[in-house]
mmCIF file of C-alpha atoms in Angstrom:
data_model
loop_
_atom_site.group_PDB
_atom_site.id
_atom_site.type_symbol
_atom_site.label_atom_id
_atom_site.label_comp_id
_atom_site.label_asym_id
_atom_site.label_seq_id
_atom_site.Cartn_x
_atom_site.Cartn_y
_atom_site.Cartn_z
ATOM 1 C CA UNK K 1338 -42.485 44.947 -57.403
ATOM 2 C CA UNK K 1339 -43.635 48.349 -56.598
ATOM 3 C CA UNK K 1340 -41.376 50.306 -54.836
ATOM 4 C CA UNK K 1341 -44.024 50.682 -52.462
ATOM 5 C CA UNK K 1342 -44.302 46.701 -51.582
ATOM 6 C CA UNK K 1343 -39.984 46.661 -50.684
ATOM 7 C CA UNK K 1344 -40.360 49.572 -48.729
ATOM 8 C CA UNK K 1345 -42.954 47.633 -46.411
ATOM 9 C CA UNK K 1346 -40.449 44.602 -46.647
ATOM 10 C CA UNK K 1347 -37.556 46.509 -45.707
ATOM 11 C CA UNK K 1348 -39.303 47.805 -43.078
ATOM 12 C CA UNK K 1349 -40.764 44.136 -41.819
ATOM 13 C CA UNK K 1350 -37.116 43.153 -42.027
ATOM 14 C CA UNK K 1351 -36.089 45.779 -39.939
ATOM 15 C CA UNK K 1352 -38.765 44.961 -36.687
ATOM 16 C CA UNK K 1353 -37.888 41.498 -36.735
ATOM 17 C CA UNK K 1354 -34.189 42.466 -36.481
ATOM 18 C CA UNK K 1355 -34.574 44.250 -33.595
ATOM 19 C CA UNK K 1356 -37.039 42.759 -32.052
ATOM 20 C CA UNK K 1357 -34.473 39.666 -32.511
ATOM 21 C CA UNK K 1358 -31.707 41.777 -30.439
ATOM 22 C CA UNK K 1359 -33.920 42.795 -27.568
ATOM 23 C CA UNK K 1360 -34.908 39.567 -26.866
ATOM 24 C CA UNK K 1361 -31.231 37.973 -26.724
ATOM 25 C CA UNK K 1362 -30.046 41.235 -24.516
ATOM 26 C CA UNK K 1363 -33.028 40.091 -21.580
ATOM 27 C CA UNK K 1364 -32.148 36.162 -22.270
ATOM 28 C CA UNK K 1365 -28.302 37.596 -21.448
ATOM 29 C CA UNK K 1366 -29.595 39.720 -18.621
ATOM 30 C CA UNK K 1367 -31.073 37.727 -17.011
ATOM 31 C CA UNK K 1368 -29.103 34.718 -17.439
ATOM 32 C CA UNK K 1369 -26.469 37.016 -15.720
ATOM 33 C CA UNK K 1370 -28.334 37.666 -12.929
ATOM 34 C CA UNK K 1371 -29.284 33.714 -12.653
ATOM 35 C CA UNK K 1372 -25.679 33.519 -12.210
ATOM 36 C CA UNK K 1373 -24.986 36.150 -9.638
ATOM 37 C CA UNK K 1374 -27.907 34.792 -7.465
ATOM 38 C CA UNK K 1375 -26.698 31.795 -7.117
ATOM 39 C CA UNK K 1376 -23.031 32.891 -6.511
ATOM 40 C CA UNK K 1377 -24.589 34.871 -3.811
ATOM 41 C CA UNK K 1378 -26.893 31.522 -2.529
ATOM 42 C CA UNK K 1379 -22.674 29.765 -2.791
ATOM 43 C CA UNK K 1380 -21.769 32.052 -0.973
ATOM 44 C CA UNK K 1381 -23.863 32.043 1.784
ATOM 45 C CA UNK K 1382 -23.438 28.620 2.022
ATOM 46 C CA UNK K 1383 -20.707 28.556 1.981
ATOM 47 C CA UNK K 1384 -19.788 31.164 4.957
ATOM 48 C CA UNK K 1385 -22.842 29.125 6.492
ATOM 49 C CA UNK K 1386 -20.427 26.059 7.137
ATOM 50 C CA UNK K 1387 -17.752 27.355 8.138
ATOM 51 C CA UNK K 1388 -16.526 27.621 12.052
ATOM 52 C CA UNK K 1389 -17.057 31.155 13.497
ATOM 53 C CA UNK K 1390 -13.360 32.919 13.517
ATOM 54 C CA UNK K 1391 -12.748 35.561 15.064
ATOM 55 C CA UNK K 1392 -12.407 38.318 12.125
ATOM 56 C CA UNK K 1393 -14.474 38.888 9.480
ATOM 57 C CA UNK K 1394 -12.852 36.856 6.569
ATOM 58 C CA UNK K 1395 -13.035 38.076 2.938
ATOM 59 C CA UNK K 1396 -14.861 35.905 0.417
ATOM 60 C CA UNK K 1397 -11.480 33.245 -0.320
ATOM 61 C CA UNK K 1398 -9.221 33.459 -2.799
ATOM 62 C CA UNK K 1399 -8.093 30.082 -4.855
ATOM 63 C CA UNK K 1400 -5.322 29.500 -2.272
ATOM 64 C CA UNK K 1401 -7.393 30.167 0.533
ATOM 65 C CA UNK K 1402 -9.925 27.252 -0.131
ATOM 66 C CA UNK K 1403 -7.298 24.578 -0.246
ATOM 67 C CA UNK K 1404 -5.359 25.774 3.151
ATOM 68 C CA UNK K 1405 -8.898 25.128 4.550
ATOM 69 C CA UNK K 1406 -9.220 21.681 3.000
ATOM 70 C CA UNK K 1407 -6.095 20.899 4.296
ATOM 71 C CA UNK K 1408 -6.357 21.986 7.765
ATOM 72 C CA UNK K 1409 -9.874 19.791 7.325
ATOM 73 C CA UNK K 1410 -8.452 17.186 6.234
ATOM 74 C CA UNK K 1411 -4.951 17.782 9.711
ATOM 75 C CA UNK K 1412 -8.268 18.315 11.585
ATOM 76 C CA UNK K 1413 -10.092 14.602 10.578
ATOM 77 C CA UNK K 1414 -7.160 12.802 11.162
ATOM 78 C CA UNK K 1415 -6.109 14.065 14.790
ATOM 79 C CA UNK K 1416 -9.916 13.895 15.615
ATOM 80 C CA UNK K 1417 -9.986 9.839 14.394
ATOM 81 C CA UNK K 1418 -6.321 9.226 16.220
ATOM 82 C CA UNK K 1419 -7.497 10.224 19.406
ATOM 83 C CA UNK K 1420 -11.208 8.503 18.858
ATOM 84 C CA UNK K 1421 -8.897 5.112 18.728
ATOM 85 C CA UNK K 1422 -6.095 5.741 20.992
ATOM 86 C CA UNK K 1423 -9.583 6.309 23.511
ATOM 87 C CA UNK K 1424 -10.573 2.273 22.733
ATOM 88 C CA UNK K 1425 -10.632 0.685 25.316
ATOM 89 C CA UNK K 1426 -7.718 -1.706 24.774
ATOM 90 C CA UNK K 1427 -6.247 -0.295 21.920
ATOM 91 C CA UNK K 1428 -2.372 -1.086 21.824
ATOM 92 C CA UNK K 1429 -1.320 1.992 19.849
ATOM 93 C CA UNK K 1430 -2.633 3.727 23.494
ATOM 94 C CA UNK K 1431 0.439 1.443 25.497
ATOM 95 C CA UNK K 1432 3.237 3.476 23.566
ATOM 96 C CA UNK K 1433 3.607 6.764 25.258
ATOM 97 C CA UNK K 1434 6.588 7.579 24.756
ATOM 98 C CA UNK K 1435 8.632 8.135 20.264
ATOM 99 C CA UNK K 1436 11.623 6.298 19.753
ATOM 100 C CA UNK K 1437 12.948 9.437 18.516
ATOM 101 C CA UNK K 1438 12.371 13.096 17.635
ATOM 102 C CA UNK K 1439 13.638 15.855 16.634
ATOM 103 C CA UNK K 1440 14.271 19.767 16.986
ATOM 104 C CA UNK K 1441 14.558 22.862 14.488
ATOM 105 C CA UNK K 1442 14.475 25.502 15.872
ATOM 106 C CA UNK K 1443 15.398 27.554 12.539
ATOM 107 C CA UNK K 1444 12.052 26.306 11.004
ATOM 108 C CA UNK K 1445 9.906 25.810 14.518
ATOM 109 C CA UNK K 1446 9.111 22.284 13.878
ATOM 110 C CA UNK K 1447 9.023 19.113 15.683
ATOM 111 C CA UNK K 1448 9.458 16.312 14.113
ATOM 112 C CA UNK K 1449 9.101 12.774 14.520
ATOM 113 C CA UNK K 1450 10.951 10.970 11.387
ATOM 114 C CA UNK K 1451 8.770 7.661 10.199
ATOM 115 C CA UNK K 1452 11.430 6.300 7.559
ATOM 116 C CA UNK K 1453 10.058 5.126 4.132
ATOM 117 C CA UNK K 1454 7.512 8.006 4.669
ATOM 118 C CA UNK K 1455 9.254 11.177 3.118
ATOM 119 C CA UNK K 1456 11.972 10.810 5.559
ATOM 120 C CA UNK K 1457 14.774 11.197 3.312
ATOM 121 C CA UNK K 1458 13.392 14.812 1.948
ATOM 122 C CA UNK K 1459 12.749 15.429 5.070
ATOM 123 C CA UNK K 1460 16.322 14.874 6.504
ATOM 124 C CA UNK K 1461 17.914 16.811 3.304
ATOM 125 C CA UNK K 1462 15.928 19.915 3.716
ATOM 126 C CA UNK K 1463 16.334 20.045 8.137
ATOM 127 C CA UNK K 1464 20.325 19.649 7.446
ATOM 128 C CA UNK K 1465 20.482 22.615 4.867
ATOM 129 C CA UNK K 1466 18.429 24.706 7.831
ATOM 130 C CA UNK K 1467 19.960 23.430 10.188
ATOM 131 C CA UNK K 1468 24.006 23.203 9.213
ATOM 132 C CA UNK K 1469 26.548 25.314 7.144
ATOM 133 C CA UNK K 1470 27.570 23.994 3.466
ATOM 134 C CA UNK K 1471 30.955 21.544 4.530
ATOM 135 C CA UNK K 1472 28.322 19.904 7.302
ATOM 136 C CA UNK K 1473 25.634 19.927 5.173
ATOM 137 C CA UNK K 1474 27.440 18.212 2.771
ATOM 138 C CA UNK K 1475 28.093 15.288 4.532
ATOM 139 C CA UNK K 1476 24.930 15.430 6.881
ATOM 140 C CA UNK K 1477 22.615 12.633 7.809
ATOM 141 C CA UNK K 1478 20.845 11.177 9.815
ATOM 142 C CA UNK K 1479 23.680 10.240 12.253
ATOM 143 C CA UNK K 1480 24.228 14.065 11.969
ATOM 144 C CA UNK K 1481 21.021 15.476 12.989
ATOM 145 C CA UNK K 1482 21.132 12.921 16.229
ATOM 146 C CA UNK K 1483 24.435 14.297 17.179
ATOM 147 C CA UNK K 1484 23.455 17.617 16.957
ATOM 148 C CA UNK K 1485 19.515 16.864 18.638
ATOM 149 C CA UNK K 1486 18.479 18.840 21.682
ATOM 150 C CA UNK K 1487 14.969 16.362 21.949
ATOM 151 C CA UNK K 1488 17.821 13.756 23.660
ATOM 152 C CA UNK K 1489 17.926 14.643 26.506
ATOM 153 C CA UNK K 1490 13.477 14.944 26.694
ATOM 154 C CA UNK K 1491 13.866 10.866 25.474
ATOM 155 C CA UNK K 1492 16.077 9.754 28.115
ATOM 156 C CA UNK K 1493 13.263 9.939 30.653
ATOM 157 C CA UNK K 1494 11.459 6.690 31.387
ATOM 158 C CA UNK K 1495 8.335 6.348 29.605
ATOM 159 C CA UNK K 1496 6.063 6.595 32.307
ATOM 160 C CA UNK K 1497 7.633 9.631 33.232
ATOM 161 C CA UNK K 1498 7.643 11.306 29.690
ATOM 162 C CA UNK K 1499 4.257 13.807 29.337
ATOM 163 C CA UNK K 1500 4.763 15.546 26.128
ATOM 164 C CA UNK K 1501 2.664 18.932 27.139
ATOM 165 C CA UNK K 1502 3.809 18.877 30.585
ATOM 166 C CA UNK K 1503 8.148 18.587 29.004
ATOM 167 C CA UNK K 1504 8.456 19.624 25.842
ATOM 168 C CA UNK K 1505 5.182 21.891 24.427
ATOM 169 C CA UNK K 1506 6.445 24.819 25.597
ATOM 170 C CA UNK K 1507 9.472 24.802 24.266
ATOM 171 C CA UNK K 1508 9.934 22.780 21.182
ATOM 172 C CA UNK K 1509 8.466 23.505 17.554
ATOM 173 C CA UNK K 1510 4.725 22.445 15.809
ATOM 174 C CA UNK K 1511 5.081 18.263 16.024
ATOM 175 C CA UNK K 1512 4.293 16.541 12.936
ATOM 176 C CA UNK K 1513 4.599 13.423 11.455
ATOM 177 C CA UNK K 1514 4.271 11.740 7.890
ATOM 178 C CA UNK K 1515 2.113 8.711 7.137
ATOM 179 C CA UNK K 1516 1.819 6.013 4.087
ATOM 180 C CA UNK K 1517 -0.218 3.270 3.988
ATOM 181 C CA UNK K 1518 1.630 0.789 6.562
ATOM 182 C CA UNK K 1519 1.255 -1.982 3.019
ATOM 183 C CA UNK K 1520 2.662 -0.124 0.347
ATOM 184 C CA UNK K 1521 5.565 0.972 3.194
ATOM 185 C CA UNK K 1522 6.360 -2.294 4.354
ATOM 186 C CA UNK K 1523 6.684 -3.285 0.966
ATOM 187 C CA UNK K 1524 8.675 -0.737 -0.351
ATOM 188 C CA UNK K 1525 11.221 -0.901 2.228
ATOM 189 C CA UNK K 1526 11.965 -4.707 1.281
ATOM 190 C CA UNK K 1527 12.211 -4.082 -1.834
ATOM 191 C CA UNK K 1528 14.423 -0.973 -1.565
ATOM 192 C CA UNK K 1529 16.844 -1.949 1.094
ATOM 193 C CA UNK K 1530 16.639 -6.089 1.420
ATOM 194 C CA UNK K 1531 15.724 -6.994 -2.232
ATOM 195 C CA UNK K 1532 18.028 -8.875 -3.954
ATOM 196 C CA UNK K 1533 20.474 -7.769 -1.347
ATOM 197 C CA UNK K 1534 20.453 -3.997 -3.325
ATOM 198 C CA UNK K 1535 22.346 -2.541 0.151
ATOM 199 C CA UNK K 1536 24.754 -4.375 0.950
ATOM 200 C CA UNK K 1537 24.800 -2.683 4.036
ATOM 201 C CA UNK K 1538 21.852 -4.036 5.033
ATOM 202 C CA UNK K 1539 22.113 -7.228 3.821
ATOM 203 C CA UNK K 1540 24.623 -7.565 6.772
ATOM 204 C CA UNK K 1541 24.309 -5.623 9.303
ATOM 205 C CA UNK K 1542 20.399 -4.740 8.712
ATOM 206 C CA UNK K 1543 20.097 -8.682 9.495
ATOM 207 C CA UNK K 1544 19.781 -9.631 5.966
ATOM 208 C CA UNK K 1545 21.882 -12.075 5.813
ATOM 209 C CA UNK K 1546 20.345 -13.292 8.766
ATOM 210 C CA UNK K 1547 16.683 -13.957 7.129
ATOM 211 C CA UNK K 1548 18.178 -15.798 4.500
ATOM 212 C CA UNK K 1549 20.052 -18.479 7.246
ATOM 213 C CA UNK K 1550 17.075 -18.884 8.569
ATOM 214 C CA UNK K 1551 14.714 -19.231 6.559
ATOM 215 C CA UNK K 1552 16.620 -19.977 3.092
ATOM 216 C CA UNK K 1553 15.510 -23.932 1.500
ATOM 217 C CA UNK K 1554 18.981 -26.021 1.286
ATOM 218 C CA UNK K 1555 19.443 -29.303 0.255
ATOM 219 C CA UNK K 1556 19.158 -31.410 4.060
ATOM 220 C CA UNK K 1557 22.234 -33.633 2.969
ATOM 221 C CA UNK K 1558 24.899 -30.368 3.899
ATOM 222 C CA UNK K 1559 26.209 -30.214 6.930
ATOM 223 C CA UNK K 1560 25.780 -26.899 9.569
ATOM 224 C CA UNK K 1561 29.331 -26.010 8.519
ATOM 225 C CA UNK K 1562 29.336 -26.375 5.091
ATOM 226 C CA UNK K 1563 26.335 -23.879 5.146
ATOM 227 C CA UNK K 1564 27.646 -21.454 6.782
ATOM 228 C CA UNK K 1565 31.006 -21.452 4.613
ATOM 229 C CA UNK K 1566 28.678 -20.894 2.371
ATOM 230 C CA UNK K 1567 26.543 -18.122 3.772
ATOM 231 C CA UNK K 1568 29.921 -16.498 4.233
ATOM 232 C CA UNK K 1569 30.832 -16.851 0.869
ATOM 233 C CA UNK K 1570 28.037 -15.359 -0.188
ATOM 234 C CA UNK K 1571 28.014 -12.817 1.962
ATOM 235 C CA UNK K 1572 31.507 -11.365 0.818
ATOM 236 C CA UNK K 1573 30.201 -11.608 -2.938
ATOM 237 C CA UNK K 1574 27.767 -9.117 -1.932
ATOM 238 C CA UNK K 1575 29.588 -7.146 0.153
ATOM 239 C CA UNK K 1576 32.190 -6.693 -2.455
ATOM 240 C CA UNK K 1577 29.588 -5.721 -4.961
ATOM 241 C CA UNK K 1578 30.525 -8.691 -7.219
ATOM 242 C CA UNK K 1579 27.448 -10.520 -8.303
ATOM 243 C CA UNK K 1580 27.766 -8.813 -11.499
ATOM 244 C CA UNK K 1581 30.636 -10.844 -12.206
ATOM 245 C CA UNK K 1582 29.589 -14.264 -11.615
ATOM 246 C CA UNK K 1583 27.335 -16.295 -13.977
ATOM 247 C CA UNK K 1584 24.181 -17.600 -13.593
ATOM 248 C CA UNK K 1585 25.834 -20.657 -13.092
ATOM 249 C CA UNK K 1586 27.985 -19.783 -10.153
ATOM 250 C CA UNK K 1587 25.242 -18.281 -8.664
ATOM 251 C CA UNK K 1588 23.189 -21.063 -8.332
ATOM 252 C CA UNK K 1589 25.783 -23.105 -7.074
ATOM 253 C CA UNK K 1590 25.174 -21.487 -3.914
ATOM 254 C CA UNK K 1591 21.669 -22.058 -2.448
ATOM 255 C CA UNK K 1592 22.622 -17.983 -0.439
ATOM 256 C CA UNK K 1593 23.242 -16.722 -3.818
ATOM 257 C CA UNK K 1594 20.032 -17.910 -5.309
ATOM 258 C CA UNK K 1595 18.639 -15.837 -5.054
ATOM 259 C CA UNK K 1596 21.267 -12.733 -3.103
ATOM 260 C CA UNK K 1597 19.210 -11.124 -0.072
ATOM 261 C CA UNK K 1598 16.394 -12.723 1.214
ATOM 262 C CA UNK K 1599 13.020 -13.420 -0.483
ATOM 263 C CA UNK K 1600 9.801 -11.606 0.618
ATOM 264 C CA UNK K 1601 8.352 -14.524 1.723
ATOM 265 C CA UNK K 1602 11.858 -14.816 4.181
ATOM 266 C CA UNK K 1603 11.324 -11.413 5.262
ATOM 267 C CA UNK K 1604 7.842 -11.476 6.166
ATOM 268 C CA UNK K 1605 8.939 -14.911 8.107
ATOM 269 C CA UNK K 1606 11.562 -12.269 9.566
ATOM 270 C CA UNK K 1607 9.228 -10.489 10.838
ATOM 271 C CA UNK K 1608 6.462 -11.519 12.045
ATOM 272 C CA UNK K 1609 8.849 -13.491 13.805
ATOM 273 C CA UNK K 1610 9.885 -10.798 15.858
ATOM 274 C CA UNK K 1611 12.345 -8.993 13.890
ATOM 275 C CA UNK K 1612 11.878 -5.405 13.962
ATOM 276 C CA UNK K 1613 13.767 -2.127 11.972
ATOM 277 C CA UNK K 1614 13.198 1.255 11.631
ATOM 278 C CA UNK K 1615 12.193 0.715 8.175
ATOM 279 C CA UNK K 1616 9.022 -1.234 9.061
ATOM 280 C CA UNK K 1617 8.625 -0.387 12.307
ATOM 281 C CA UNK K 1618 4.943 0.418 13.131
ATOM 282 C CA UNK K 1619 4.148 4.588 13.197
ATOM 283 C CA UNK K 1620 2.116 3.669 16.708
ATOM 284 C CA UNK K 1621 5.633 2.474 18.426
ATOM 285 C CA UNK K 1622 7.799 5.158 17.178
ATOM 286 C CA UNK K 1623 5.880 8.510 17.433
ATOM 287 C CA UNK K 1624 3.673 7.241 19.786
ATOM 288 C CA UNK K 1625 0.549 9.593 18.997
ATOM 289 C CA UNK K 1626 -1.779 8.526 21.352
ATOM 290 C CA UNK K 1627 0.971 11.274 24.135
ATOM 291 C CA UNK K 1628 1.501 13.629 20.774
ATOM 292 C CA UNK K 1629 -1.049 15.236 19.142
ATOM 293 C CA UNK K 1630 0.813 15.550 15.629
ATOM 294 C CA UNK K 1631 -0.253 16.815 12.165
ATOM 295 C CA UNK K 1632 -0.329 14.860 10.323
ATOM 296 C CA UNK K 1633 1.096 14.940 6.971
ATOM 297 C CA UNK K 1634 -0.314 11.850 3.936
ATOM 298 C CA UNK K 1635 2.690 10.745 1.743
ATOM 299 C CA UNK K 1636 0.555 10.770 -1.151
ATOM 300 C CA UNK K 1637 0.406 14.834 -0.631
ATOM 301 C CA UNK K 1638 3.407 14.911 0.690
ATOM 302 C CA UNK K 1639 4.267 18.636 -1.955
ATOM 303 C CA UNK K 1640 0.255 20.464 -1.361
ATOM 304 C CA UNK K 1641 -0.267 19.389 2.754
ATOM 305 C CA UNK K 1642 3.946 19.624 3.785
ATOM 306 C CA UNK K 1643 3.238 23.552 2.112
ATOM 307 C CA UNK K 1644 0.016 24.055 4.193
ATOM 308 C CA UNK K 1645 2.220 23.279 7.168
ATOM 309 C CA UNK K 1646 5.280 25.961 6.407
ATOM 310 C CA UNK K 1647 2.316 28.679 6.159
ATOM 311 C CA UNK K 1648 1.702 27.286 9.081
ATOM 312 C CA UNK K 1649 4.693 28.195 10.907
ATOM 313 C CA UNK K 1650 5.232 31.204 8.643
ATOM 314 C CA UNK K 1651 7.699 29.952 6.872
ATOM 315 C CA UNK K 1652 6.559 29.751 3.281
ATOM 316 C CA UNK K 1653 9.522 30.347 2.006
ATOM 317 C CA UNK K 1654 10.188 26.266 1.924
ATOM 318 C CA UNK K 1655 9.561 24.176 -0.522
ATOM 319 C CA UNK K 1656 9.941 20.298 0.362
ATOM 320 C CA UNK K 1657 10.110 19.293 -3.305
ATOM 321 C CA UNK K 1658 9.290 16.206 -2.584
ATOM 322 C CA UNK K 1659 9.859 13.030 -5.509
ATOM 323 C CA UNK K 1660 8.659 9.413 -5.327
ATOM 324 C CA UNK K 1661 11.139 7.516 -6.367
ATOM 325 C CA UNK K 1662 10.985 4.777 -8.931
ATOM 326 C CA UNK K 1663 12.256 1.530 -8.282
ATOM 327 C CA UNK K 1664 13.421 0.088 -12.370
ATOM 328 C CA UNK K 1665 11.558 -3.181 -11.981
ATOM 329 C CA UNK K 1666 7.947 -0.542 -11.166
ATOM 330 C CA UNK K 1667 5.665 0.764 -9.028
ATOM 331 C CA UNK K 1668 5.362 -0.544 -5.302
ATOM 332 C CA UNK K 1669 1.593 -0.420 -5.358
ATOM 333 C CA UNK K 1670 1.907 -2.084 -9.145
ATOM 334 C CA UNK K 1671 3.368 -4.901 -7.954
ATOM 335 C CA UNK K 1672 1.994 -5.086 -4.303
ATOM 336 C CA UNK K 1673 -0.669 -7.768 -4.905
ATOM 337 C CA UNK K 1674 2.239 -10.076 -6.913
ATOM 338 C CA UNK K 1675 4.404 -10.091 -3.921
ATOM 339 C CA UNK K 1676 1.787 -10.671 -1.061
ATOM 340 C CA UNK K 1677 0.379 -13.428 -3.184
ATOM 341 C CA UNK K 1678 3.556 -15.410 -1.963
ATOM 342 C CA UNK K 1679 2.557 -15.435 1.449
ATOM 343 C CA UNK K 1680 0.851 -18.028 3.328
ATOM 344 C CA UNK K 1681 -2.628 -17.300 4.743
ATOM 345 C CA UNK K 1682 -1.197 -17.623 8.010
ATOM 346 C CA UNK K 1683 1.715 -14.857 7.831
ATOM 347 C CA UNK K 1684 -0.650 -12.762 6.483
ATOM 348 C CA UNK K 1685 -2.856 -12.366 9.349
ATOM 349 C CA UNK K 1686 0.154 -12.102 11.747
ATOM 350 C CA UNK K 1687 1.912 -9.202 9.513
ATOM 351 C CA UNK K 1688 -1.440 -7.698 10.115
ATOM 352 C CA UNK K 1689 -1.673 -7.719 13.575
ATOM 353 C CA UNK K 1690 1.791 -6.498 14.552
ATOM 354 C CA UNK K 1691 2.616 -4.426 11.770
ATOM 355 C CA UNK K 1692 -0.531 -2.549 9.906
ATOM 356 C CA UNK K 1693 -4.159 -3.190 11.770
ATOM 357 C CA UNK K 1694 -3.345 -0.493 14.244
ATOM 358 C CA UNK K 1695 -2.136 2.102 11.755
ATOM 359 C CA UNK K 1696 -3.946 1.331 9.116
ATOM 360 C CA UNK K 1697 -7.142 2.139 12.164
ATOM 361 C CA UNK K 1698 -5.325 5.251 13.245
ATOM 362 C CA UNK K 1699 -4.735 6.703 10.355
ATOM 363 C CA UNK K 1700 -7.491 5.427 8.333
ATOM 364 C CA UNK K 1701 -5.546 3.152 5.633
ATOM 365 C CA UNK K 1702 -8.290 0.313 4.204
ATOM 366 C CA UNK K 1703 -5.156 -2.647 4.810
ATOM 367 C CA UNK K 1704 -7.931 -5.011 6.035
ATOM 368 C CA UNK K 1705 -9.640 -4.674 2.484
ATOM 369 C CA UNK K 1706 -5.931 -5.237 0.663
ATOM 370 C CA UNK K 1707 -5.315 -8.560 2.552
ATOM 371 C CA UNK K 1708 -8.691 -9.491 1.735
ATOM 372 C CA UNK K 1709 -7.766 -9.016 -1.857
ATOM 373 C CA UNK K 1710 -4.669 -10.690 -1.633
ATOM 374 C CA UNK K 1711 -6.314 -14.089 -0.422
ATOM 375 C CA UNK K 1712 -9.516 -13.796 -2.785
ATOM 376 C CA UNK K 1713 -6.954 -13.794 -5.001
ATOM 377 C CA UNK K 1714 -5.354 -17.125 -4.249
ATOM 378 C CA UNK K 1715 -1.503 -17.637 -3.362
ATOM 379 C CA UNK K 1716 0.965 -17.856 -5.501
ATOM 380 C CA UNK K 1717 3.191 -21.305 -4.822
ATOM 381 C CA UNK K 1718 6.557 -20.122 -6.358
ATOM 382 C CA UNK K 1719 8.774 -17.909 -5.254
ATOM 383 C CA UNK K 1720 8.506 -14.224 -6.396
ATOM 384 C CA UNK K 1721 12.283 -12.382 -7.294
ATOM 385 C CA UNK K 1722 11.441 -10.276 -8.222
ATOM 386 C CA UNK K 1723 8.056 -7.913 -9.652
#
């Protein structure tokens, strides 16, 4: 091959290489231009959909965006509550005064406690904020009640109570936490009454009453014999002697087989007039048609409590909520198993009394859950534990 031919080949290769580099650079430039154009369009759309504000807000950071999303959630929930309350014949609108409210002036919040919906975590936070170390060590709901300035406001009759007139100018930002009412109801049973897990709840919170009223026992037994067995069972539970008894000894006493009310007995008690703060519907305990609450969901509590703290300028606070796990399985995973032991009649009563209004107010799909339970069919065998 001649030198001239080699020279021509090398020149051609250089030209091709330079051309390729030019093409690549143009593509990158055009890509960046398109990306920047899209970003500007996105920013215009975003700013057009935001509500107008008094000052010009620079491009939102990720944190700003999260706060904006949470704020929209709160507004949507409040709007839905107002809509349901305004609906003609709503049971929620008939409850005009909350059962209990706690003002926490050191933080700037007004709390309506909803038990089995993160209440223990809020109580712990408020005890730390309100009391010195010595009192905090023994702080519980009774301590909060004894030091609660809102008690005087709630002493008025339901007819005279009006939040906007009586309380708004003096107390903190009102808020409450909600949880799926169906899950909450089952969680209360599992944590407080199942297998007499809490002896005090068995005795003081109607557990003994439930088994007395709804436990199936040998009809041959006289009333005196039944009562003697019930007293024996109560002593075993309160003295925490269940673990020391053999299976044969437990079976001998129908009130210890199983100890504590079954879920079916618990539901029977509830739909026949039984009530406890841990299962009381939110609309009865917090009167949401009288007070415009900031509504937090337990399912997103850490995120939403952080937003609430930023609103009251207490961003240093941290709720650090963690769902306590039942050693026998998550309540959500066990839900269908428990509710399938309940008769259709009692399910309908349960939905009507405990779930319907709250599920409408706070947009939980409780009716779908009840329909799923009915579609799967009832399990006749008593479920002792998940």
